[in-house]
Amino acid sequence: SQTIHQWPATLVQPVGSPLSLECTVEGTSNPNLYWYRQAAGRGLQLLFYSVGIGQISSEVPQNLSASRPQDRQFILSSKKLLLSDSGFYLCAWSVMGQGMAQYFGPGTRLTVT
Amino acid sequence: SQQGEEDPQALSIQEGENATMNCSYKTSINNLQWYRQNSGRGLVHLILIRSNEREKHSGRLRVTLDTSKKSSSLLITASRAADTASYFCATGTTGGGNKLTFGTGTQLKVEL
C-alpha cells in the first residue's frame, strides 16, 4: 500500500531563517506531487505541483520554492522566512492522469516568529 | 483563488441526523471531489464525481452534481460523532497535473 510521510510535524522558526520541509511517498512510482498551504480556518492553496523529477510548476508568486530531486521526494524551501509564511503545509500525491484523487500527508505546522 | 464555496460554513447536528453540505463553483470542471479533515490533520479523500455523472454513493455518503447550476452537495446519512470534521469540495479541470482547487470548507459538528 502507498504511504506519504512529512516532517517535521511542527516547526517554529524566526523571521529571516531558512526553511526545508520534506515529503516522501512509498509504494508508488511516477506520482504527481503537490504542496499546499492552509491558513487557519481556511481552505487549501496550491503552492507547487510536480509531474516528474525536476519538473516544478509554481501556482502563486511567493517567498517559497520547491524541488523534486528524486521520483518520490518533494521538498519545500525558503531562503528567508517571512511572518506571512506561517501556516499548515500539506504534501499530497496522486497517480498520473486527470480526475484522480489526491492523498495527503499529516502536514507540518509552521510558525514564524 | 478559491474556486469552490461551501455552504453552510458551520453545521451542528445530533447523532443519527443527516448532514447536507453544498458546494458552488465558477468555471467548467472535469470532476469534483469531497475531502474530510479532522482538526490538525491531513485531508482524506471521500468521493469523486465526474462531470458526466449526476449522483454517486459510497456507504453513508451521497454526492450529487449539477453542472448547469455549477453546484454539488454532500449528504451524510445517520451521522455519528466520529463524522465531526471539516469537509471540503475540490474541483478539477482538464489542465495538466491533476490540479485541484479547494473550497473554504464546512465545519460539521455531530453531537451525542
mmCIF file with all atom_site columns, C-alpha atoms in Angstrom:
data_model
loop_
_atom_site.group_PDB
_atom_site.id
_atom_site.type_symbol
_atom_site.label_atom_id
_atom_site.label_alt_id
_atom_site.label_comp_id
_atom_site.label_asym_id
_atom_site.label_entity_id
_atom_site.label_seq_id
_atom_site.pdbx_PDB_ins_code
_atom_site.Cartn_x
_atom_site.Cartn_y
_atom_site.Cartn_z
_atom_site.occupancy
_atom_site.B_iso_or_equiv
_atom_site.pdbx_formal_charge
_atom_site.auth_seq_id
_atom_site.auth_comp_id
_atom_site.auth_asym_id
_atom_site.auth_atom_id
_atom_site.pdbx_PDB_model_num
ATOM 1   C CA . SER A 1 1   ? 0.000   0.000  0.000   1.00 0.00 ? 1   SER A CA 1
ATOM 2   C CA . GLN A 1 2   ? 1.038   3.594  -0.518  1.00 0.00 ? 2   GLN A CA 1
ATOM 3   C CA . THR A 1 3   ? 2.091   5.883  2.316   1.00 0.00 ? 3   THR A CA 1
ATOM 4   C CA . ILE A 1 4   ? 3.152   9.501  2.431   1.00 0.00 ? 4   ILE A CA 1
ATOM 5   C CA . HIS A 1 5   ? 5.442   10.986 5.049   1.00 0.00 ? 5   HIS A CA 1
ATOM 6   C CA . GLN A 1 6   ? 6.049   14.581 6.013   1.00 0.00 ? 6   GLN A CA 1
ATOM 7   C CA . TRP A 1 7   ? 8.431   16.009 8.537   1.00 0.00 ? 7   TRP A CA 1
ATOM 8   C CA . PRO A 1 8   ? 8.754   17.725 10.826  1.00 0.00 ? 8   PRO A CA 1
ATOM 9   C CA . ALA A 1 9   ? 5.249   17.747 12.299  1.00 0.00 ? 9   ALA A CA 1
ATOM 10  C CA . THR A 1 10  ? 5.723   21.160 13.886  1.00 0.00 ? 10  THR A CA 1
ATOM 11  C CA . LEU A 1 11  ? 8.311   23.848 13.393  1.00 0.00 ? 11  LEU A CA 1
ATOM 12  C CA . VAL A 1 12  ? 8.935   27.246 14.974  1.00 0.00 ? 12  VAL A CA 1
ATOM 13  C CA . GLN A 1 13  ? 11.365  29.414 13.062  1.00 0.00 ? 13  GLN A CA 1
ATOM 14  C CA . PRO A 1 14  ? 12.448  33.064 13.386  1.00 0.00 ? 14  PRO A CA 1
ATOM 15  C CA . VAL A 1 15  ? 11.859  35.570 10.621  1.00 0.00 ? 15  VAL A CA 1
ATOM 16  C CA . GLY A 1 16  ? 14.719  35.529 8.125   1.00 0.00 ? 16  GLY A CA 1
ATOM 17  C CA . SER A 1 17  ? 15.752  31.939 8.798   1.00 0.00 ? 17  SER A CA 1
ATOM 18  C CA . PRO A 1 18  ? 15.794  29.254 6.065   1.00 0.00 ? 18  PRO A CA 1
ATOM 19  C CA . LEU A 1 19  ? 13.196  26.507 5.690   1.00 0.00 ? 19  LEU A CA 1
ATOM 20  C CA . SER A 1 20  ? 13.255  22.969 4.398   1.00 0.00 ? 20  SER A CA 1
ATOM 21  C CA . LEU A 1 21  ? 10.203  20.685 4.585   1.00 0.00 ? 21  LEU A CA 1
ATOM 22  C CA . GLU A 1 22  ? 10.423  17.198 3.191   1.00 0.00 ? 22  GLU A CA 1
ATOM 23  C CA . CYS A 1 23  ? 7.792   14.865 1.813   1.00 0.00 ? 23  CYS A CA 1
ATOM 24  C CA . THR A 1 24  ? 8.325   11.293 0.649   1.00 0.00 ? 24  THR A CA 1
ATOM 25  C CA . VAL A 1 25  ? 5.944   8.769  -0.864  1.00 0.00 ? 25  VAL A CA 1
ATOM 26  C CA . GLU A 1 26  ? 6.249   4.996  -0.667  1.00 0.00 ? 26  GLU A CA 1
ATOM 27  C CA . GLY A 1 27  ? 4.585   2.250  -2.638  1.00 0.00 ? 27  GLY A CA 1
ATOM 28  C CA . THR A 1 28  ? 4.048   4.019  -5.949  1.00 0.00 ? 28  THR A CA 1
ATOM 29  C CA . SER A 1 29  ? 6.085   5.222  -8.917  1.00 0.00 ? 29  SER A CA 1
ATOM 30  C CA . ASN A 1 30  ? 5.901   8.385  -11.015 1.00 0.00 ? 30  ASN A CA 1
ATOM 31  C CA . PRO A 1 31  ? 3.378   10.129 -8.773  1.00 0.00 ? 31  PRO A CA 1
ATOM 32  C CA . ASN A 1 32  ? 2.199   13.669 -9.206  1.00 0.00 ? 32  ASN A CA 1
ATOM 33  C CA . LEU A 1 33  ? 3.270   15.600 -6.101  1.00 0.00 ? 33  LEU A CA 1
ATOM 34  C CA . TYR A 1 34  ? 1.747   18.704 -4.544  1.00 0.00 ? 34  TYR A CA 1
ATOM 35  C CA . TRP A 1 35  ? 2.483   21.280 -1.848  1.00 0.00 ? 35  TRP A CA 1
ATOM 36  C CA . TYR A 1 36  ? -0.429  23.162 -0.296  1.00 0.00 ? 36  TYR A CA 1
ATOM 37  C CA . ARG A 1 37  ? -0.665  25.784 2.418   1.00 0.00 ? 37  ARG A CA 1
ATOM 38  C CA . GLN A 1 38  ? -3.678  26.134 4.679   1.00 0.00 ? 38  GLN A CA 1
ATOM 39  C CA . ALA A 1 39  ? -4.225  29.288 6.719   1.00 0.00 ? 39  ALA A CA 1
ATOM 40  C CA . ALA A 1 40  ? -6.131  28.908 9.980   1.00 0.00 ? 40  ALA A CA 1
ATOM 41  C CA . GLY A 1 41  ? -9.794  28.088 9.337   1.00 0.00 ? 41  GLY A CA 1
ATOM 42  C CA . ARG A 1 42  ? -9.392  28.329 5.588   1.00 0.00 ? 42  ARG A CA 1
ATOM 43  C CA . GLY A 1 43  ? -9.237  26.123 2.533   1.00 0.00 ? 43  GLY A CA 1
ATOM 44  C CA . LEU A 1 44  ? -6.111  24.873 0.839   1.00 0.00 ? 44  LEU A CA 1
ATOM 45  C CA . GLN A 1 45  ? -3.997  26.963 -1.503  1.00 0.00 ? 45  GLN A CA 1
ATOM 46  C CA . LEU A 1 46  ? -1.946  25.054 -4.062  1.00 0.00 ? 46  LEU A CA 1
ATOM 47  C CA . LEU A 1 47  ? 1.654   26.279 -3.966  1.00 0.00 ? 47  LEU A CA 1
ATOM 48  C CA . PHE A 1 48  ? 3.555   23.897 -6.263  1.00 0.00 ? 48  PHE A CA 1
ATOM 49  C CA . TYR A 1 49  ? 2.994   20.701 -8.177  1.00 0.00 ? 49  TYR A CA 1
ATOM 50  C CA . SER A 1 50  ? 5.309   18.316 -9.978  1.00 0.00 ? 50  SER A CA 1
ATOM 51  C CA . VAL A 1 51  ? 4.645   15.708 -12.664 1.00 0.00 ? 51  VAL A CA 1
ATOM 52  C CA . GLY A 1 52  ? 8.198   14.345 -12.693 1.00 0.00 ? 52  GLY A CA 1
ATOM 53  C CA . ILE A 1 53  ? 11.761  14.634 -11.397 1.00 0.00 ? 53  ILE A CA 1
ATOM 54  C CA . GLY A 1 54  ? 12.993  18.191 -11.754 1.00 0.00 ? 54  GLY A CA 1
ATOM 55  C CA . GLN A 1 55  ? 9.634   19.402 -13.111 1.00 0.00 ? 55  GLN A CA 1
ATOM 56  C CA . ILE A 1 56  ? 8.110   22.032 -10.830 1.00 0.00 ? 56  ILE A CA 1
ATOM 57  C CA . SER A 1 57  ? 5.154   24.288 -11.535 1.00 0.00 ? 57  SER A CA 1
ATOM 58  C CA . SER A 1 58  ? 4.545   27.262 -9.285  1.00 0.00 ? 58  SER A CA 1
ATOM 59  C CA . GLU A 1 59  ? 0.985   28.372 -8.733  1.00 0.00 ? 59  GLU A CA 1
ATOM 60  C CA . VAL A 1 60  ? 1.496   31.593 -6.806  1.00 0.00 ? 60  VAL A CA 1
ATOM 61  C CA . PRO A 1 61  ? 4.389   34.048 -6.618  1.00 0.00 ? 61  PRO A CA 1
ATOM 62  C CA . GLN A 1 62  ? 5.884   33.890 -3.172  1.00 0.00 ? 62  GLN A CA 1
ATOM 63  C CA . ASN A 1 63  ? 8.851   33.512 -0.913  1.00 0.00 ? 63  ASN A CA 1
ATOM 64  C CA . LEU A 1 64  ? 8.974   29.728 -1.321  1.00 0.00 ? 64  LEU A CA 1
ATOM 65  C CA . SER A 1 65  ? 10.466  27.265 -3.790  1.00 0.00 ? 65  SER A CA 1
ATOM 66  C CA . ALA A 1 66  ? 10.108  23.546 -4.385  1.00 0.00 ? 66  ALA A CA 1
ATOM 67  C CA . SER A 1 67  ? 12.345  20.809 -5.709  1.00 0.00 ? 67  SER A CA 1
ATOM 68  C CA . ARG A 1 68  ? 11.939  17.167 -6.668  1.00 0.00 ? 68  ARG A CA 1
ATOM 69  C CA . PRO A 1 69  ? 15.379  15.568 -6.583  1.00 0.00 ? 69  PRO A CA 1
ATOM 70  C CA . GLN A 1 70  ? 14.018  12.001 -6.673  1.00 0.00 ? 70  GLN A CA 1
ATOM 71  C CA . ASP A 1 71  ? 10.854  10.405 -8.038  1.00 0.00 ? 71  ASP A CA 1
ATOM 72  C CA . ARG A 1 72  ? 9.148   10.134 -4.659  1.00 0.00 ? 72  ARG A CA 1
ATOM 73  C CA . GLN A 1 73  ? 10.701  13.074 -2.811  1.00 0.00 ? 73  GLN A CA 1
ATOM 74  C CA . PHE A 1 74  ? 9.334   16.613 -2.764  1.00 0.00 ? 74  PHE A CA 1
ATOM 75  C CA . ILE A 1 75  ? 10.990  19.442 -0.837  1.00 0.00 ? 75  ILE A CA 1
ATOM 76  C CA . LEU A 1 76  ? 9.618   22.868 0.048   1.00 0.00 ? 76  LEU A CA 1
ATOM 77  C CA . SER A 1 77  ? 12.205  25.537 0.812   1.00 0.00 ? 77  SER A CA 1
ATOM 78  C CA . SER A 1 78  ? 12.720  29.156 1.629   1.00 0.00 ? 78  SER A CA 1
ATOM 79  C CA . LYS A 1 79  ? 15.929  31.150 1.964   1.00 0.00 ? 79  LYS A CA 1
ATOM 80  C CA . LYS A 1 80  ? 14.422  33.705 4.339   1.00 0.00 ? 80  LYS A CA 1
ATOM 81  C CA . LEU A 1 81  ? 11.104  33.166 6.095   1.00 0.00 ? 81  LEU A CA 1
ATOM 82  C CA . LEU A 1 82  ? 8.505   35.905 6.465   1.00 0.00 ? 82  LEU A CA 1
ATOM 83  C CA . LEU A 1 83  ? 5.821   36.151 9.145   1.00 0.00 ? 83  LEU A CA 1
ATOM 84  C CA . SER A 1 84  ? 3.250   35.559 6.411   1.00 0.00 ? 84  SER A CA 1
ATOM 85  C CA . ASP A 1 85  ? 4.776   32.131 5.702   1.00 0.00 ? 85  ASP A CA 1
ATOM 86  C CA . SER A 1 86  ? 3.197   30.769 8.887   1.00 0.00 ? 86  SER A CA 1
ATOM 87  C CA . GLY A 1 87  ? 0.579   28.109 8.251   1.00 0.00 ? 87  GLY A CA 1
ATOM 88  C CA . PHE A 1 88  ? -0.167  24.430 7.874   1.00 0.00 ? 88  PHE A CA 1
ATOM 89  C CA . TYR A 1 89  ? 1.748   22.876 4.984   1.00 0.00 ? 89  TYR A CA 1
ATOM 90  C CA . LEU A 1 90  ? 0.397   19.762 3.353   1.00 0.00 ? 90  LEU A CA 1
ATOM 91  C CA . CYS A 1 91  ? 2.033   17.474 0.833   1.00 0.00 ? 91  CYS A CA 1
ATOM 92  C CA . ALA A 1 92  ? -0.094  15.247 -1.377  1.00 0.00 ? 92  ALA A CA 1
ATOM 93  C CA . TRP A 1 93  ? 0.336   12.734 -4.188  1.00 0.00 ? 93  TRP A CA 1
ATOM 94  C CA . SER A 1 94  ? -1.826  11.308 -6.935  1.00 0.00 ? 94  SER A CA 1
ATOM 95  C CA . VAL A 1 95  ? -1.359  8.828  -9.724  1.00 0.00 ? 95  VAL A CA 1
ATOM 96  C CA . MET A 1 96  ? -0.661  10.422 -13.091 1.00 0.00 ? 96  MET A CA 1
ATOM 97  C CA . GLY A 1 97  ? -3.634  11.377 -15.217 1.00 0.00 ? 97  GLY A CA 1
ATOM 98  C CA . GLN A 1 98  ? -6.700  13.543 -14.880 1.00 0.00 ? 98  GLN A CA 1
ATOM 99  C CA . GLY A 1 99  ? -9.547  13.222 -12.441 1.00 0.00 ? 99  GLY A CA 1
ATOM 100 C CA . MET A 1 100 ? -7.603  11.322 -9.801  1.00 0.00 ? 100 MET A CA 1
ATOM 101 C CA . ALA A 1 101 ? -7.932  11.501 -6.038  1.00 0.00 ? 101 ALA A CA 1
ATOM 102 C CA . GLN A 1 102 ? -5.150  13.115 -4.060  1.00 0.00 ? 102 GLN A CA 1
ATOM 103 C CA . TYR A 1 103 ? -3.723  11.548 -0.918  1.00 0.00 ? 103 TYR A CA 1
ATOM 104 C CA . PHE A 1 104 ? -2.410  13.792 1.794   1.00 0.00 ? 104 PHE A CA 1
ATOM 105 C CA . GLY A 1 105 ? 0.356   13.604 4.340   1.00 0.00 ? 105 GLY A CA 1
ATOM 106 C CA . PRO A 1 106 ? -0.139  14.540 8.002   1.00 0.00 ? 106 PRO A CA 1
ATOM 107 C CA . GLY A 1 107 ? 1.069   18.116 7.483   1.00 0.00 ? 107 GLY A CA 1
ATOM 108 C CA . THR A 1 108 ? 3.634   20.439 9.055   1.00 0.00 ? 108 THR A CA 1
ATOM 109 C CA . ARG A 1 109 ? 2.541   23.276 11.316  1.00 0.00 ? 109 ARG A CA 1
ATOM 110 C CA . LEU A 1 110 ? 4.968   26.169 10.708  1.00 0.00 ? 110 LEU A CA 1
ATOM 111 C CA . THR A 1 111 ? 5.050   29.188 12.992  1.00 0.00 ? 111 THR A CA 1
ATOM 112 C CA . VAL A 1 112 ? 7.327   32.047 12.013  1.00 0.00 ? 112 VAL A CA 1
ATOM 113 C CA . THR A 1 113 ? 8.127   34.312 14.975  1.00 0.00 ? 113 THR A CA 1
ATOM 114 C CA . SER B 2 1   ? -8.035  31.718 -5.702  1.00 0.00 ? 1   SER B CA 1
ATOM 115 C CA . GLN B 2 2   ? -10.822 29.625 -4.234  1.00 0.00 ? 2   GLN B CA 1
ATOM 116 C CA . GLN B 2 3   ? -12.996 28.001 -6.865  1.00 0.00 ? 3   GLN B CA 1
ATOM 117 C CA . GLY B 2 4   ? -15.499 26.352 -4.552  1.00 0.00 ? 4   GLY B CA 1
ATOM 118 C CA . GLU B 2 5   ? -17.581 27.903 -1.838  1.00 0.00 ? 5   GLU B CA 1
ATOM 119 C CA . GLU B 2 6   ? -19.159 25.596 0.709   1.00 0.00 ? 6   GLU B CA 1
ATOM 120 C CA . ASP B 2 7   ? -22.414 26.313 2.433   1.00 0.00 ? 7   ASP B CA 1
ATOM 121 C CA . PRO B 2 8   ? -23.012 26.407 5.334   1.00 0.00 ? 8   PRO B CA 1
ATOM 122 C CA . GLN B 2 9   ? -19.684 27.404 6.845   1.00 0.00 ? 9   GLN B CA 1
ATOM 123 C CA . ALA B 2 10  ? -20.622 25.552 10.018  1.00 0.00 ? 10  ALA B CA 1
ATOM 124 C CA . LEU B 2 11  ? -23.240 22.921 10.804  1.00 0.00 ? 11  LEU B CA 1
ATOM 125 C CA . SER B 2 12  ? -24.187 21.358 14.129  1.00 0.00 ? 12  SER B CA 1
ATOM 126 C CA . ILE B 2 13  ? -26.485 18.334 14.294  1.00 0.00 ? 13  ILE B CA 1
ATOM 127 C CA . GLN B 2 14  ? -27.425 15.498 16.605  1.00 0.00 ? 14  GLN B CA 1
ATOM 128 C CA . GLU B 2 15  ? -26.093 11.997 16.139  1.00 0.00 ? 15  GLU B CA 1
ATOM 129 C CA . GLY B 2 16  ? -28.356 9.991  13.852  1.00 0.00 ? 16  GLY B CA 1
ATOM 130 C CA . GLU B 2 17  ? -29.472 13.023 11.819  1.00 0.00 ? 17  GLU B CA 1
ATOM 131 C CA . ASN B 2 18  ? -28.485 13.632 8.221   1.00 0.00 ? 18  ASN B CA 1
ATOM 132 C CA . ALA B 2 19  ? -25.985 16.335 7.285   1.00 0.00 ? 19  ALA B CA 1
ATOM 133 C CA . THR B 2 20  ? -26.085 18.149 3.960   1.00 0.00 ? 20  THR B CA 1
ATOM 134 C CA . MET B 2 21  ? -23.295 20.377 2.691   1.00 0.00 ? 21  MET B CA 1
ATOM 135 C CA . ASN B 2 22  ? -23.320 22.335 -0.540  1.00 0.00 ? 22  ASN B CA 1
ATOM 136 C CA . CYS B 2 23  ? -20.565 23.476 -2.847  1.00 0.00 ? 23  CYS B CA 1
ATOM 137 C CA . SER B 2 24  ? -20.752 26.029 -5.632  1.00 0.00 ? 24  SER B CA 1
ATOM 138 C CA . TYR B 2 25  ? -18.044 26.674 -8.185  1.00 0.00 ? 25  TYR B CA 1
ATOM 139 C CA . LYS B 2 26  ? -17.434 29.125 -11.000 1.00 0.00 ? 26  LYS B CA 1
ATOM 140 C CA . THR B 2 27  ? -15.800 27.523 -14.039 1.00 0.00 ? 27  THR B CA 1
ATOM 141 C CA . SER B 2 28  ? -16.230 24.352 -16.080 1.00 0.00 ? 28  SER B CA 1
ATOM 142 C CA . ILE B 2 29  ? -14.896 21.267 -14.387 1.00 0.00 ? 29  ILE B CA 1
ATOM 143 C CA . ASN B 2 30  ? -13.730 17.769 -15.228 1.00 0.00 ? 30  ASN B CA 1
ATOM 144 C CA . ASN B 2 31  ? -14.524 16.336 -11.810 1.00 0.00 ? 31  ASN B CA 1
ATOM 145 C CA . LEU B 2 32  ? -15.458 17.326 -8.282  1.00 0.00 ? 32  LEU B CA 1
ATOM 146 C CA . GLN B 2 33  ? -14.142 15.673 -5.143  1.00 0.00 ? 33  GLN B CA 1
ATOM 147 C CA . TRP B 2 34  ? -15.023 15.803 -1.461  1.00 0.00 ? 34  TRP B CA 1
ATOM 148 C CA . TYR B 2 35  ? -12.459 15.538 1.325   1.00 0.00 ? 35  TYR B CA 1
ATOM 149 C CA . ARG B 2 36  ? -12.640 15.360 5.112   1.00 0.00 ? 36  ARG B CA 1
ATOM 150 C CA . GLN B 2 37  ? -10.161 16.934 7.511   1.00 0.00 ? 37  GLN B CA 1
ATOM 151 C CA . ASN B 2 38  ? -10.027 16.210 11.200  1.00 0.00 ? 38  ASN B CA 1
ATOM 152 C CA . SER B 2 39  ? -8.612  19.049 13.272  1.00 0.00 ? 39  SER B CA 1
ATOM 153 C CA . GLY B 2 40  ? -4.896  19.496 12.704  1.00 0.00 ? 40  GLY B CA 1
ATOM 154 C CA . ARG B 2 41  ? -4.629  16.545 10.354  1.00 0.00 ? 41  ARG B CA 1
ATOM 155 C CA . GLY B 2 42  ? -4.209  15.908 6.659   1.00 0.00 ? 42  GLY B CA 1
ATOM 156 C CA . LEU B 2 43  ? -7.157  15.587 4.294   1.00 0.00 ? 43  LEU B CA 1
ATOM 157 C CA . VAL B 2 44  ? -8.802  12.282 3.494   1.00 0.00 ? 44  VAL B CA 1
ATOM 158 C CA . HIS B 2 45  ? -10.389 11.662 0.108   1.00 0.00 ? 45  HIS B CA 1
ATOM 159 C CA . LEU B 2 46  ? -14.064 10.684 0.377   1.00 0.00 ? 46  LEU B CA 1
ATOM 160 C CA . ILE B 2 47  ? -15.589 10.532 -3.065  1.00 0.00 ? 47  ILE B CA 1
ATOM 161 C CA . LEU B 2 48  ? -15.066 11.710 -6.647  1.00 0.00 ? 48  LEU B CA 1
ATOM 162 C CA . ILE B 2 49  ? -17.792 12.502 -9.156  1.00 0.00 ? 49  ILE B CA 1
ATOM 163 C CA . ARG B 2 50  ? -17.074 13.187 -12.807 1.00 0.00 ? 50  ARG B CA 1
ATOM 164 C CA . SER B 2 51  ? -18.707 15.948 -14.818 1.00 0.00 ? 51  SER B CA 1
ATOM 165 C CA . ASN B 2 52  ? -20.839 13.469 -16.771 1.00 0.00 ? 52  ASN B CA 1
ATOM 166 C CA . GLU B 2 53  ? -22.233 11.905 -13.593 1.00 0.00 ? 53  GLU B CA 1
ATOM 167 C CA . ARG B 2 54  ? -25.172 13.249 -11.594 1.00 0.00 ? 54  ARG B CA 1
ATOM 168 C CA . GLU B 2 55  ? -25.108 11.165 -8.431  1.00 0.00 ? 55  GLU B CA 1
ATOM 169 C CA . LYS B 2 56  ? -22.743 8.853  -6.627  1.00 0.00 ? 56  LYS B CA 1
ATOM 170 C CA . HIS B 2 57  ? -22.932 6.820  -3.424  1.00 0.00 ? 57  HIS B CA 1
ATOM 171 C CA . SER B 2 58  ? -20.311 5.444  -1.084  1.00 0.00 ? 58  SER B CA 1
ATOM 172 C CA . GLY B 2 59  ? -21.510 3.898  2.159   1.00 0.00 ? 59  GLY B CA 1
ATOM 173 C CA . ARG B 2 60  ? -23.352 6.635  4.097   1.00 0.00 ? 60  ARG B CA 1
ATOM 174 C CA . LEU B 2 61  ? -22.238 9.298  1.620   1.00 0.00 ? 61  LEU B CA 1
ATOM 175 C CA . ARG B 2 62  ? -24.274 10.564 -1.294  1.00 0.00 ? 62  ARG B CA 1
ATOM 176 C CA . VAL B 2 63  ? -22.926 13.182 -3.689  1.00 0.00 ? 63  VAL B CA 1
ATOM 177 C CA . THR B 2 64  ? -24.868 14.977 -6.380  1.00 0.00 ? 64  THR B CA 1
ATOM 178 C CA . LEU B 2 65  ? -23.542 17.201 -9.132  1.00 0.00 ? 65  LEU B CA 1
ATOM 179 C CA . ASP B 2 66  ? -25.497 19.733 -11.172 1.00 0.00 ? 66  ASP B CA 1
ATOM 180 C CA . THR B 2 67  ? -23.173 21.167 -13.817 1.00 0.00 ? 67  THR B CA 1
ATOM 181 C CA . SER B 2 68  ? -25.873 23.514 -15.135 1.00 0.00 ? 68  SER B CA 1
ATOM 182 C CA . LYS B 2 69  ? -26.012 25.196 -11.718 1.00 0.00 ? 69  LYS B CA 1
ATOM 183 C CA . LYS B 2 70  ? -22.323 24.651 -11.027 1.00 0.00 ? 70  LYS B CA 1
ATOM 184 C CA . SER B 2 71  ? -23.113 23.092 -7.688  1.00 0.00 ? 71  SER B CA 1
ATOM 185 C CA . SER B 2 72  ? -22.681 19.882 -5.732  1.00 0.00 ? 72  SER B CA 1
ATOM 186 C CA . SER B 2 73  ? -23.997 18.545 -2.469  1.00 0.00 ? 73  SER B CA 1
ATOM 187 C CA . LEU B 2 74  ? -22.664 16.013 0.008   1.00 0.00 ? 74  LEU B CA 1
ATOM 188 C CA . LEU B 2 75  ? -25.155 14.143 2.161   1.00 0.00 ? 75  LEU B CA 1
ATOM 189 C CA . ILE B 2 76  ? -24.001 12.144 5.161   1.00 0.00 ? 76  ILE B CA 1
ATOM 190 C CA . THR B 2 77  ? -26.779 9.911  6.429   1.00 0.00 ? 77  THR B CA 1
ATOM 191 C CA . ALA B 2 78  ? -27.206 8.671  10.012  1.00 0.00 ? 78  ALA B CA 1
ATOM 192 C CA . SER B 2 79  ? -24.352 10.834 11.242  1.00 0.00 ? 79  SER B CA 1
ATOM 193 C CA . ARG B 2 80  ? -22.035 9.743  14.036  1.00 0.00 ? 80  ARG B CA 1
ATOM 194 C CA . ALA B 2 81  ? -19.868 11.700 16.460  1.00 0.00 ? 81  ALA B CA 1
ATOM 195 C CA . ALA B 2 82  ? -16.851 10.431 14.501  1.00 0.00 ? 82  ALA B CA 1
ATOM 196 C CA . ASP B 2 83  ? -18.098 12.370 11.455  1.00 0.00 ? 83  ASP B CA 1
ATOM 197 C CA . THR B 2 84  ? -17.185 15.606 13.242  1.00 0.00 ? 84  THR B CA 1
ATOM 198 C CA . ALA B 2 85  ? -14.654 17.254 10.924  1.00 0.00 ? 85  ALA B CA 1
ATOM 199 C CA . SER B 2 86  ? -14.274 19.894 8.229   1.00 0.00 ? 86  SER B CA 1
ATOM 200 C CA . TYR B 2 87  ? -15.454 18.928 4.761   1.00 0.00 ? 87  TYR B CA 1
ATOM 201 C CA . PHE B 2 88  ? -14.019 20.443 1.585   1.00 0.00 ? 88  PHE B CA 1
ATOM 202 C CA . CYS B 2 89  ? -15.059 20.249 -2.021  1.00 0.00 ? 89  CYS B CA 1
ATOM 203 C CA . ALA B 2 90  ? -12.356 20.428 -4.667  1.00 0.00 ? 90  ALA B CA 1
ATOM 204 C CA . THR B 2 91  ? -12.731 20.894 -8.401  1.00 0.00 ? 91  THR B CA 1
ATOM 205 C CA . GLY B 2 92  ? -10.516 19.561 -11.133 1.00 0.00 ? 92  GLY B CA 1
ATOM 206 C CA . THR B 2 93  ? -10.255 20.767 -14.699 1.00 0.00 ? 93  THR B CA 1
ATOM 207 C CA . THR B 2 94  ? -8.769  19.292 -17.856 1.00 0.00 ? 94  THR B CA 1
ATOM 208 C CA . GLY B 2 95  ? -5.451  21.108 -17.481 1.00 0.00 ? 95  GLY B CA 1
ATOM 209 C CA . GLY B 2 96  ? -2.213  19.295 -16.712 1.00 0.00 ? 96  GLY B CA 1
ATOM 210 C CA . GLY B 2 97  ? -1.052  17.955 -13.383 1.00 0.00 ? 97  GLY B CA 1
ATOM 211 C CA . ASN B 2 98  ? -4.398  16.768 -11.991 1.00 0.00 ? 98  ASN B CA 1
ATOM 212 C CA . LYS B 2 99  ? -4.619  20.029 -10.077 1.00 0.00 ? 99  LYS B CA 1
ATOM 213 C CA . LEU B 2 100 ? -7.450  20.649 -7.642  1.00 0.00 ? 100 LEU B CA 1
ATOM 214 C CA . THR B 2 101 ? -8.903  23.922 -6.404  1.00 0.00 ? 101 THR B CA 1
ATOM 215 C CA . PHE B 2 102 ? -10.317 23.661 -2.907  1.00 0.00 ? 102 PHE B CA 1
ATOM 216 C CA . GLY B 2 103 ? -13.236 25.478 -1.366  1.00 0.00 ? 103 GLY B CA 1
ATOM 217 C CA . THR B 2 104 ? -13.345 27.090 2.046   1.00 0.00 ? 104 THR B CA 1
ATOM 218 C CA . GLY B 2 105 ? -14.927 24.137 3.831   1.00 0.00 ? 105 GLY B CA 1
ATOM 219 C CA . THR B 2 106 ? -17.870 23.312 6.081   1.00 0.00 ? 106 THR B CA 1
ATOM 220 C CA . GLN B 2 107 ? -17.211 22.570 9.745   1.00 0.00 ? 107 GLN B CA 1
ATOM 221 C CA . LEU B 2 108 ? -19.525 19.772 10.835  1.00 0.00 ? 108 LEU B CA 1
ATOM 222 C CA . LYS B 2 109 ? -20.122 19.007 14.494  1.00 0.00 ? 109 LYS B CA 1
ATOM 223 C CA . VAL B 2 110 ? -22.123 15.923 15.403  1.00 0.00 ? 110 VAL B CA 1
ATOM 224 C CA . GLU B 2 111 ? -23.253 15.937 18.999  1.00 0.00 ? 111 GLU B CA 1
ATOM 225 C CA . LEU B 2 112 ? -24.207 12.940 21.101  1.00 0.00 ? 112 LEU B CA 1
#
